[in-house]
Coordinates of C-alpha atoms and ligand atoms in Angstrom, one line a residue:
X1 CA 46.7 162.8 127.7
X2 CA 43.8 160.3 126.4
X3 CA 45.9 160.7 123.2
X4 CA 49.0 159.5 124.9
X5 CA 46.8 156.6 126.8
X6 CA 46.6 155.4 123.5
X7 CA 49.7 155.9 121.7
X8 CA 51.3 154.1 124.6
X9 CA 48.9 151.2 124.5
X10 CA 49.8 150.9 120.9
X11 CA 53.6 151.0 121.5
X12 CA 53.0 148.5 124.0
X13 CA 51.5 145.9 121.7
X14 CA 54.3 147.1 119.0
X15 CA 57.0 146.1 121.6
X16 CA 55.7 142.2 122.0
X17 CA 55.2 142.1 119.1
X18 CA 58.7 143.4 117.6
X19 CA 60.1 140.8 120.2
X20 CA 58.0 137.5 119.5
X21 CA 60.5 136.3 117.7
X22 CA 63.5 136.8 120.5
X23 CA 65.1 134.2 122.8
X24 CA 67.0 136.2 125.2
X25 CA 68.9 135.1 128.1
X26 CA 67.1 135.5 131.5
X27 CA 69.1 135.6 134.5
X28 CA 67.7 135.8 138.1
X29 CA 69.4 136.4 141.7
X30 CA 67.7 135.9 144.6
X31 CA 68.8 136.5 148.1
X32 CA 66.9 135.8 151.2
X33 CA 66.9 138.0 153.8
X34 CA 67.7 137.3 157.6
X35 CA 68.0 140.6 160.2
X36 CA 71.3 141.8 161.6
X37 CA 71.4 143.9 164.1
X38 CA 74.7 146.1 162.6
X39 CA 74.1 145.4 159.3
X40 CA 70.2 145.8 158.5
X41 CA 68.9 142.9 156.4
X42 CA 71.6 140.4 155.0
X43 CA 71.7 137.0 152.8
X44 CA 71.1 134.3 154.2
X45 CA 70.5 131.9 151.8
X46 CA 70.3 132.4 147.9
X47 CA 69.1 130.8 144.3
X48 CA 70.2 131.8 141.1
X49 CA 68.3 130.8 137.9
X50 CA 69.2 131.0 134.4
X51 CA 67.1 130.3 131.1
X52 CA 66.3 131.8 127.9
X53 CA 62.8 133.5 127.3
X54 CA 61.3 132.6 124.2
X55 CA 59.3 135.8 123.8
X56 CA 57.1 134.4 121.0
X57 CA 55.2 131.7 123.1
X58 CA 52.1 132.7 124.1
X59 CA 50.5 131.8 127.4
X60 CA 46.8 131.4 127.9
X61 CA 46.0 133.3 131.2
X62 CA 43.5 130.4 132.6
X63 CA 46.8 127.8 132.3
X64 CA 48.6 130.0 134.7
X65 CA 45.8 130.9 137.3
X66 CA 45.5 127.1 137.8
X67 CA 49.1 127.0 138.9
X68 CA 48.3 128.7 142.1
X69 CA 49.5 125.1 143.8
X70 CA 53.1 125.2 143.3
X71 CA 55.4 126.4 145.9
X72 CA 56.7 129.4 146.4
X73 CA 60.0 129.0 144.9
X74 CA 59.0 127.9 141.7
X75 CA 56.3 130.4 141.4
X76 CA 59.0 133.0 142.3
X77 CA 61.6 131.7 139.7
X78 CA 59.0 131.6 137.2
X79 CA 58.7 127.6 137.3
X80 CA 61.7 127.0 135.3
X81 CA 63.0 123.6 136.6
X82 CA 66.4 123.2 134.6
X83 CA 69.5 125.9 134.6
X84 CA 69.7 127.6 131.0
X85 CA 66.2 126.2 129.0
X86 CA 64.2 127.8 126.6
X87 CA 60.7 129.1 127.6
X88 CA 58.7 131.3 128.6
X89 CA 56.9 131.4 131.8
X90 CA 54.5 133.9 132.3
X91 CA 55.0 134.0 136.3
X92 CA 57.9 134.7 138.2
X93 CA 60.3 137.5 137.4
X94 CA 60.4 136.9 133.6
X95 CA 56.4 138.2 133.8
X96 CA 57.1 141.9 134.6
X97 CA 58.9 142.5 131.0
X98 CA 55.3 144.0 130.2
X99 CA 52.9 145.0 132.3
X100 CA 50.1 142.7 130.6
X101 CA 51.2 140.8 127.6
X102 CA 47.8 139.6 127.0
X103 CA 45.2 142.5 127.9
X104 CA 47.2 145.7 128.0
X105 CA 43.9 148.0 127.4
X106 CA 41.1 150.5 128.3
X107 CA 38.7 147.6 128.7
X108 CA 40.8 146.4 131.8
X109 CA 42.8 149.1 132.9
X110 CA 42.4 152.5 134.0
X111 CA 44.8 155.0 133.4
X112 CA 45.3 158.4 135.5
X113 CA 48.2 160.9 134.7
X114 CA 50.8 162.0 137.7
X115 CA 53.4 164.6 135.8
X116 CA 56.5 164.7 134.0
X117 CA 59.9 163.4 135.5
X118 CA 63.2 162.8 133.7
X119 CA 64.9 159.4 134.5
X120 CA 68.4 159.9 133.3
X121 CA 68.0 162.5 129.9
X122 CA 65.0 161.1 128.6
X123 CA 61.7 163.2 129.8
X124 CA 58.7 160.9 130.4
X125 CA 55.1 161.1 131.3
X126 CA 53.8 159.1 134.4
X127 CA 50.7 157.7 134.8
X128 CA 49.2 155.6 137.1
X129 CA 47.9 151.9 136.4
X130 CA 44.9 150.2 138.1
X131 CA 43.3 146.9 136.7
X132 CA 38.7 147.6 136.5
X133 CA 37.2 146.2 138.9
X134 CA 35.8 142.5 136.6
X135 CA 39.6 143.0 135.0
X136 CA 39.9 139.1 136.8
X137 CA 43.1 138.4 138.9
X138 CA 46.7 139.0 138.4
X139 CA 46.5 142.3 136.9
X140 CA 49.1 145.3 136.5
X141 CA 48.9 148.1 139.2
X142 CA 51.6 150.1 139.8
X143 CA 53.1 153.0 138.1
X144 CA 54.8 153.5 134.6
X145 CA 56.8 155.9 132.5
X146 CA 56.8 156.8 128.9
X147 CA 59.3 158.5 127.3
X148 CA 57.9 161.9 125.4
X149 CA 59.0 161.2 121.9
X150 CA 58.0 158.0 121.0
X151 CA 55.4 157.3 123.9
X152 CA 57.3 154.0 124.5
X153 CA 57.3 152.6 128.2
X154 CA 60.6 152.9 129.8
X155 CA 59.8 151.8 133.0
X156 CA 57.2 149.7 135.1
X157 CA 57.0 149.4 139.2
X158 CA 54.4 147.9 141.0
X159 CA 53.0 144.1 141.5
X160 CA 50.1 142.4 140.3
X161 CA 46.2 142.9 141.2
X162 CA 44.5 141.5 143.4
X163 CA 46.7 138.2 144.7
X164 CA 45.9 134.7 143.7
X165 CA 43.9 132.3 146.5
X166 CA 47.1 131.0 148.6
X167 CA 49.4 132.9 146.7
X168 CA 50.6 136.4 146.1
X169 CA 53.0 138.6 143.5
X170 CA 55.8 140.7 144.5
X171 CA 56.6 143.9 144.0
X172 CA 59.1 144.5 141.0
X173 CA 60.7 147.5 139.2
X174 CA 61.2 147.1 135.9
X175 CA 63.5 149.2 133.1
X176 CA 63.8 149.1 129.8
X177 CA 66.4 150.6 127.2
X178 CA 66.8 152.2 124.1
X179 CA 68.9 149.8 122.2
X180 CA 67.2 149.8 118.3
X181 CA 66.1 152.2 117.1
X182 CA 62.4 153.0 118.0
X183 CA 61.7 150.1 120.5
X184 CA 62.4 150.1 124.5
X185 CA 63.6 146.6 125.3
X186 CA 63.1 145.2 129.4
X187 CA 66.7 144.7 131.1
X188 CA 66.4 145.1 134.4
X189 CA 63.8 143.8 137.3
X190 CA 64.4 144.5 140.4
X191 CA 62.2 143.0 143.2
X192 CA 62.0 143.7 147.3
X193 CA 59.9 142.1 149.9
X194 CA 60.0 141.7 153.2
X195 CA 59.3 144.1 156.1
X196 CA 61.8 144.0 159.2
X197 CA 59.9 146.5 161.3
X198 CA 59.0 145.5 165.0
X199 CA 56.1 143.5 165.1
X200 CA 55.8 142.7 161.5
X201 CA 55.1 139.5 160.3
X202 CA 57.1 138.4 157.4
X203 CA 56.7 134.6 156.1
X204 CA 59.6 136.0 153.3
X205 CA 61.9 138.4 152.8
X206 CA 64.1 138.5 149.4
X207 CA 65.6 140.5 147.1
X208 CA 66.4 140.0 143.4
X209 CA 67.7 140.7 140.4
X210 CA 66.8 139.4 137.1
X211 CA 69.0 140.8 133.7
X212 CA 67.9 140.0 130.3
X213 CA 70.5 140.2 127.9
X214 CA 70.8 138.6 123.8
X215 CA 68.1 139.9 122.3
X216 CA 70.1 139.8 119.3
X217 CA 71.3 135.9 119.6
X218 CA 70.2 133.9 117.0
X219 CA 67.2 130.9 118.4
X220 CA 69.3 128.4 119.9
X221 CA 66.2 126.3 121.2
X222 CA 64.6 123.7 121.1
X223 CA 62.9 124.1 117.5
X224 CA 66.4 124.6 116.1
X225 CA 68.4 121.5 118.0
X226 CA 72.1 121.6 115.4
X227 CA 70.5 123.3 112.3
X228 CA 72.2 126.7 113.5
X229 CA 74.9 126.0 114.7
X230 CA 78.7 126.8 112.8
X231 CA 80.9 124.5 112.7
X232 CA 83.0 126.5 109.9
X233 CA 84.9 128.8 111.5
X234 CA 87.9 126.9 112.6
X235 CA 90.9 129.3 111.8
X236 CA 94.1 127.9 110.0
X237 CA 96.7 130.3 111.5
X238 CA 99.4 128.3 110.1
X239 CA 101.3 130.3 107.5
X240 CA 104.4 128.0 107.1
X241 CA 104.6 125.7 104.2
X242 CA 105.7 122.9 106.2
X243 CA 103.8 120.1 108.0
X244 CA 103.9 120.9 111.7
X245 CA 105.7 119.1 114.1
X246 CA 104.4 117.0 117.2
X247 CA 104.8 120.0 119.9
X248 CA 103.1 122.1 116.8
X249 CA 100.5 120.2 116.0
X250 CA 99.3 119.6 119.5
X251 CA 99.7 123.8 119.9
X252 CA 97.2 123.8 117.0
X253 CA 94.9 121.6 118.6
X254 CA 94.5 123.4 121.5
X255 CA 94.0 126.4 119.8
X256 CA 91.1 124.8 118.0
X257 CA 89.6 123.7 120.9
X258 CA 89.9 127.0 122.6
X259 CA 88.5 128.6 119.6
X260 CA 85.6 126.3 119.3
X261 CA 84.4 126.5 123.0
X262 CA 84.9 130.6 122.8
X263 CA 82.5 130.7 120.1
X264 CA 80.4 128.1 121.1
X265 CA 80.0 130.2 124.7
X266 CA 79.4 133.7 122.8
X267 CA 76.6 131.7 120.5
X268 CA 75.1 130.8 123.3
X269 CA 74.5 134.2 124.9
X270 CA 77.6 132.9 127.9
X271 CA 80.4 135.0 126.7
X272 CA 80.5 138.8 125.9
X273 CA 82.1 139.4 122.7
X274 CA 85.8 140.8 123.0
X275 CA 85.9 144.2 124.2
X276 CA 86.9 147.4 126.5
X277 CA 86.8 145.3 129.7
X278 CA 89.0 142.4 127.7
X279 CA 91.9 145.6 127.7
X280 CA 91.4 146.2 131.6
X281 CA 91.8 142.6 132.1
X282 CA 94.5 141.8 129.9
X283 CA 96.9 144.7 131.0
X284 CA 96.9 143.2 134.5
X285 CA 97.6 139.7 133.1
X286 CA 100.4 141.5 131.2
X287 CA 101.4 142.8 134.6
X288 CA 101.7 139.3 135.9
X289 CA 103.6 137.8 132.9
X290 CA 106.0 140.9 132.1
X291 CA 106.7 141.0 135.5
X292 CA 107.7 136.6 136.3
X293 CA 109.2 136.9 132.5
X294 CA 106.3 134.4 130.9
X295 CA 106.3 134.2 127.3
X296 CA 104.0 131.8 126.3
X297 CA 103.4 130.8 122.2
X298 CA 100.6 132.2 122.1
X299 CA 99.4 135.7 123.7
X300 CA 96.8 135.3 126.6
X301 CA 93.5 136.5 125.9
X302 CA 90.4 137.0 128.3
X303 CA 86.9 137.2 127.9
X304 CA 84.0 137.8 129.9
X305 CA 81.4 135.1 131.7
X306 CA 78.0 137.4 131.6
X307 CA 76.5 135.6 134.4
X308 CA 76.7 135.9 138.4
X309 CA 77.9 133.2 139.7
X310 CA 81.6 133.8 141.0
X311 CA 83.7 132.1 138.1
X312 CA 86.8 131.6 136.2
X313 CA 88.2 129.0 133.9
X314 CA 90.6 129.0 131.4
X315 CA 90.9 126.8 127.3
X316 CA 93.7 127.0 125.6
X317 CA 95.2 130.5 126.4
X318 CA 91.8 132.2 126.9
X319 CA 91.0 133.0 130.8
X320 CA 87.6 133.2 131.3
X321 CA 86.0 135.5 134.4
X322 CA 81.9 136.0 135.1
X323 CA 80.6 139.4 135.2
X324 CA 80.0 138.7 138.9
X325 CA 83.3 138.1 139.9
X326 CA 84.5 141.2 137.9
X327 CA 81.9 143.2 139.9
X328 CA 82.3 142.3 143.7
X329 CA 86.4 142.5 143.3
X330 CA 87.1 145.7 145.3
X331 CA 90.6 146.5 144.0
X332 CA 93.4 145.9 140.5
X333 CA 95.0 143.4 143.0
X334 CA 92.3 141.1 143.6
X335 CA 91.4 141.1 139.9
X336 CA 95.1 140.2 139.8
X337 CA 95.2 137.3 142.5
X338 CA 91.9 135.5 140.5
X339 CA 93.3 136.2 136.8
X340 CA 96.3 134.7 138.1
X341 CA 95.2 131.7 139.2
X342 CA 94.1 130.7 135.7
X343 CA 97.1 132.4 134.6
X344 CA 98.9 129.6 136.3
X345 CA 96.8 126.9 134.9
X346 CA 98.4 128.4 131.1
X347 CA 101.8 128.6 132.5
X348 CA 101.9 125.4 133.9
X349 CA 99.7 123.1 131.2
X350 CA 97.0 122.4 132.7
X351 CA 95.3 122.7 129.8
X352 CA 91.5 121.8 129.5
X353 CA 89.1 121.4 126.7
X354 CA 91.5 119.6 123.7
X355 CA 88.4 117.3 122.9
X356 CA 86.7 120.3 121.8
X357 CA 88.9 120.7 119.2
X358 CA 86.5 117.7 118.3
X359 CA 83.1 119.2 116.3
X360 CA 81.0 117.3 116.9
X361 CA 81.5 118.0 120.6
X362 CA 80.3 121.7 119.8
X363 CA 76.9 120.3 118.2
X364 CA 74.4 120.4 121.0
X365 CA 71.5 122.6 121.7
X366 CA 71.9 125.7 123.5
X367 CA 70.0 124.3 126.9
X368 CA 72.5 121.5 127.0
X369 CA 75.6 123.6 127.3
X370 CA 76.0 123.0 130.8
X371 CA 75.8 119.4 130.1
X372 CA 78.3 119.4 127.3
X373 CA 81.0 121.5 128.4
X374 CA 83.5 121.9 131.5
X375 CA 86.7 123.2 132.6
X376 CA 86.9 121.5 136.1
X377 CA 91.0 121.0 137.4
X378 CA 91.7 118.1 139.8
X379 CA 92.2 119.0 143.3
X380 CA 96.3 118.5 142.7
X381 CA 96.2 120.7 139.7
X382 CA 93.8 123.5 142.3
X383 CA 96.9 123.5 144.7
X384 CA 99.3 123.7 142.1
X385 CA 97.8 126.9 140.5
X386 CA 97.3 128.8 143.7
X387 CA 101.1 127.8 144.7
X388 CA 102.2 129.3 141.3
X389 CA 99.6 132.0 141.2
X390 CA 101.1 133.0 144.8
X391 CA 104.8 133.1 143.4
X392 CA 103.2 135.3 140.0
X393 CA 102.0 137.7 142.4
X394 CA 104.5 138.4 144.3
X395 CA 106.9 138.8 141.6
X396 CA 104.4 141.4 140.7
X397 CA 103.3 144.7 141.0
X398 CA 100.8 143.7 143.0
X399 CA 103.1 142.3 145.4
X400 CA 102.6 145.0 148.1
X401 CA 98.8 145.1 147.8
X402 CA 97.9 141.5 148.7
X403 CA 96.4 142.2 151.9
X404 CA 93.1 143.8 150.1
X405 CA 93.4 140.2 148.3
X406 CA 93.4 138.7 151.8
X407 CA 90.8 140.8 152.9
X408 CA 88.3 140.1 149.8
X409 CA 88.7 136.0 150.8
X410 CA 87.3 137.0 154.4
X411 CA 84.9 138.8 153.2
X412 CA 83.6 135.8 150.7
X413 CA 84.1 133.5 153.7
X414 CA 82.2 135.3 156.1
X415 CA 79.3 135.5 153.3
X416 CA 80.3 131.7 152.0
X417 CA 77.7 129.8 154.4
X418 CA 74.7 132.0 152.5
X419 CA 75.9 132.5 149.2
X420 CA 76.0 128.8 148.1
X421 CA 74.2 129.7 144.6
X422 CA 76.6 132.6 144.6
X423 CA 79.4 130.2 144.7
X424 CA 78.2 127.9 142.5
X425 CA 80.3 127.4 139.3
X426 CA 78.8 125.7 136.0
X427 CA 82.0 125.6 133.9
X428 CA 85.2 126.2 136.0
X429 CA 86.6 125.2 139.5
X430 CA 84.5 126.8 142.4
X431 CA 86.1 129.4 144.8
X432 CA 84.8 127.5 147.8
X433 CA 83.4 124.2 148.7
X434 CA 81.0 123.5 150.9
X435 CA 81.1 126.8 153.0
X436 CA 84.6 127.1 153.1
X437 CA 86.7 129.6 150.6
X438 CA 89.6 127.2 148.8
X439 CA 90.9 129.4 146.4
X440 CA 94.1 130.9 147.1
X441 CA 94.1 130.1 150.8
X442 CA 97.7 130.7 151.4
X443 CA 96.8 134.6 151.1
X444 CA 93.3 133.8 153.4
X445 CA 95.0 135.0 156.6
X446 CA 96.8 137.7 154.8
X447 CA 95.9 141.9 156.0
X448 CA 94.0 143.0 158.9
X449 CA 90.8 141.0 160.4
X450 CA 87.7 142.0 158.5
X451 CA 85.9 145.0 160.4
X452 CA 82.2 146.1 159.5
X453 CA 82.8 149.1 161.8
X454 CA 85.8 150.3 160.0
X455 CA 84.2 152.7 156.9
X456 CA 86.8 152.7 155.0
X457 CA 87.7 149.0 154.8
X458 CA 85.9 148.0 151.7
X459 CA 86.3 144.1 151.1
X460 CA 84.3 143.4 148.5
X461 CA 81.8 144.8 146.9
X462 CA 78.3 144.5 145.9
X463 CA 77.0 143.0 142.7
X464 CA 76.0 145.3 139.4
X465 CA 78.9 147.7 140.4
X466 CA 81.6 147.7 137.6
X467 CA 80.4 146.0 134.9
X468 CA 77.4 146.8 132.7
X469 CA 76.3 144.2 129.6
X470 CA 74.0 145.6 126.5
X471 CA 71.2 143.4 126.4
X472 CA 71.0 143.0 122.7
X473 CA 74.3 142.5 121.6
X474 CA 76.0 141.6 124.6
X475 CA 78.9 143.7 124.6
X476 CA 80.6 144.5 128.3
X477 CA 82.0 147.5 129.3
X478 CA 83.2 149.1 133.1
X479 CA 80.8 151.2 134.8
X480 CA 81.9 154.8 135.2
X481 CA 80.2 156.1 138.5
X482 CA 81.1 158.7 140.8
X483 CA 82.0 157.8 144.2
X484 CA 79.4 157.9 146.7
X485 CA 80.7 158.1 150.7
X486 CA 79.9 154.8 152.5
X487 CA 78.4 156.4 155.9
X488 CA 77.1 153.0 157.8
X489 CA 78.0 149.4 158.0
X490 CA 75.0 149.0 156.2
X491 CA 76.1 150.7 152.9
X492 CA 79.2 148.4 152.4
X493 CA 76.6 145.6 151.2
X494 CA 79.2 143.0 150.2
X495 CA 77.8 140.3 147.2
X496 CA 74.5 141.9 147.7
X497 CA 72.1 142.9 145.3
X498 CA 70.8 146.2 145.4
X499 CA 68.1 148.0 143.1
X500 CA 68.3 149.1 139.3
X501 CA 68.4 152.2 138.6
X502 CA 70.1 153.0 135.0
X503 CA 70.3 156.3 133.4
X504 CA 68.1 156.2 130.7
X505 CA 69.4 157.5 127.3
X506 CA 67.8 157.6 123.7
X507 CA 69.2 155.2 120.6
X508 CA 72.4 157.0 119.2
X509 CA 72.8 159.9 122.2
X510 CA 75.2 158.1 124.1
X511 CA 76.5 154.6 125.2
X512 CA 73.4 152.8 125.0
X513 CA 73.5 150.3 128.0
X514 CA 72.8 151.8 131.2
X515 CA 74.4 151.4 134.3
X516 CA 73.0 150.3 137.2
X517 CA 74.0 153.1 139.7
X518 CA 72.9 152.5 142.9
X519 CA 75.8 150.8 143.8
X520 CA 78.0 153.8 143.6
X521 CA 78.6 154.0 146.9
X522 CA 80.8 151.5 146.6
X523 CA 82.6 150.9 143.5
X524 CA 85.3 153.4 143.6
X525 CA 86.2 151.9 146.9
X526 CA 89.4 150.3 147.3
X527 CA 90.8 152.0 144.2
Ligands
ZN601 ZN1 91.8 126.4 138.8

């Protein structure tokens, strides 16, 4: 075991190093906590931060102790100040992607064995990790897991030892997987405080989730500003041999617009590249248009948002919906009633985005792409698409199922008041506005009231369910879990977050992303 003490220690520096030269994406959701008396510990307020880690930077340790001042919040969130920037922070949730990227040794650390344990197929060793006693502040103790072939670390869970003066660190779970061959890179953190018990004493109670995700993107920061970026892959689809008309030529235009911001969004570690979920979603648009008799120029294509926030938006003929969304949808209908509302926007012209067919407008760094591109409606154009997407869908075969669609929209406006991040939308139209749920309102009042107490009325459910996203090239596909009975109000957990806890595979056995499965309970519910 002294052998593997060391062969893991050696890994471990292997891993930061392989990785110095990465800029992944870094996404975190945090919810605060509040007590309910039916439903255990519930949001009540959350903050959602996005960035991109540039795992090369190195932090000295003193720089970081002297930070002890700055609030909570930012400490928590890793002190990154603006949405989507490249950095890297050695606090906050981005920290526990290795247990000590500095001093990860025998000189600071003692190291005991546990046992053996399997976490999904993979058989690891567990040991046990406590900082020396002079190992200074902020160390690593907790618990982690290498894998038996490779003596990689697969998974870390613990906090950081002994606390800061007027500060402390939380407790975080953290898993890696085996996406390339040889290396174990951190996807999933997971973090939990707060103590509801009778005569505890919290000052805060949270729960998170940070994803890291585009290992494999190419550096879009800072250093790099426009030298990176393509501007050459604008497709000529055009096969005739004659010029195009004025309706053609402005079809052509919008097409290059679309095509611009689609690959613009997928450069910058936004978009999952088209795949098996794009099918799922673009059989029920087909549903919708086959079904009203739409035929449209050009086919509708979908694509997936990888981040939280509750999202869609459509350019050109593309309809674009976040990971989030996908995941708290319980039911094929209310993926219908949101897909159809951009649907809408296509079918009537609202189209979005034809100054990107513009270059130029696609040559800003990666941080500014919240800055530089938007697919916001007008209000009149809002109403418009939820009258038509209301008239699509009951044309459809979804047409008997829109009371689950009326009983997602109470669910999101009973949660609304909490979930402002949540709710937050950085490209398209937002689903509610100040607290109050906009979109589709017509179908708001629509199927029975919302009842915590009835099991089997699953309104929406809670995040990390259906979708799972390979942190190093991106690529989205559904979950497959097996349904887990609901037995208390407490288990519905709608738009929560709820731990990690993948099934851990090695490089070329299986699908390599991992799922997070502790939301099983849920996702098969309103099939
Ligand atoms: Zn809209």
């Amino acid at each position: 075991m002294d052998q593997v003490v060391n062969l893991f220690i050696e890994r471990e520096h292997g891993l930061i190093k392989t990785l110095s030269n990465r800029t992944p994406v870094v996404e975190t959701y945090l919810q605060n906590l509040t007590n309910d008396p039916q439903l255990g510990p519930i949001p009540s307020e959350d903050h959602y931060f996005l960035g991109r880690m540039d795992m090369g930077e190195t932090v000295d340790r003193k720089d970081y102790l002297k930070e002890e001042e700055k609030g909570f919040q930012t400490r928590l969130l890793g002190g990154f100040q603006k949405l989507y920037k490249v950095q890297y922070q050695p606090t906050g949730f981005s920290w526990m992607v290795y247990a000590d990227r500095t001093d990860f040794d025998r000189e600071h650390y003692g190291f005991s064995y546990v046992r053996r344990e399997f976490l999904g197929e993979v058989r690891c060793l567990v040991f046990d990790v406590a900082p020396k006693k002079d190992a200074g502040r902020g160390r690593f103790k907790g618990r982690i897991w290498v894998e038996d072939q490779g003596f990689n670390i697969v998974r870390l869970n613990g906090t950081y030892y002994p606390p800061l003066r007027n500060s402390y660190f939380f407790h975080m779970d953290s898993w890696r997987l085996n996406l390339i061959p040889g290396y174990w890179v951190p996807a999933y953190i997971y973090s939990e405080e707060g103590d509801f018990a009778a005569g505890a004493k919290n000052k805060i109670a949270f729960k998170a989730q940070t994803r890291i995700w585009g290992y494999d993107l190419k550096k879009g920061g800072k250093d790099d500003e426009l030298t990176q970026i393509r501007v050459d892959s604008v497709k000529d689809d055009s096969p005739t041999a004659q010029d195009a008309s004025p309706l053609q030529a402005e079809r052509v235009w919008q097409q290059q617009a679309e095509d611009n911001v689609v690959e613009r969004l997928t450069y910058a570690g936004l978009l999952a590249p088209e795949g098996d979920v794009d099918h799922i979603l673009q059989t029920v648009v087909n549903n919708l248009e086959v079904t009203n008799n739409i035929d449209l120029p050009r086919p509708v294509r979908t694509r997936v948002l990888l981040t939280a926030p509750l999202e869609t938006f459509s350019v050109g003929n593309t309809i674009v919906i976040s990971r989030g969304l996908i995941d708290v949808l319980p039911d094929e209908a209310s993926l219908a009633a949101v897909l159809a509302h951009e649907l809408a926007h296509i079918v009537l012209g609202h189209n979005l985005g034809s100054q990107y067919a513009f270059n130029d407008r696609m040559l800003f760094s990666d941080d500014a792409t919240y800055q530089n591109l938007g697919f916001k409606h007008i209000p009149e154009e809002e109403q418009a698409a939820d009258k038509k997407a209301l008239e699509l869908l009951k044309n459809s075969p979804y047409a008997q199922k829109l009371d689950n669609v009326g009983l997602f929209l109470k669910a999101l406006q009973a949660r609304a008041g909490s979930l402002n991040a949540l709710l937050t939308t950085h490209l398209g139209n937002p689903l509610a506005e100040n607290g109050t749920v906009t979109r589709l309102s017509a179908l708001s009042t629509q199927g029975p009231a919302l009842d915590n107490n009835k099991l089997d009325q699953i309104a929406a459910l809670p995040l990390g369910g259906r979708v799972k996203v390979n942190p190093w090239d991106d690529k989205a596909e559904i979950v497959k879990t097996a349904p887990v009975a609901i037995t208390s109000a407490r288990d519905k957990m709608p738009f929560e977050v709820t731990p990690f806890f993948p099934r851990l595979t090695r490089y070329g056995t299986a699908t390599p992303a991992a799922a997070p499965a502790t939301t099983a309970s849920n996702s098969n519910g309103g099939n």
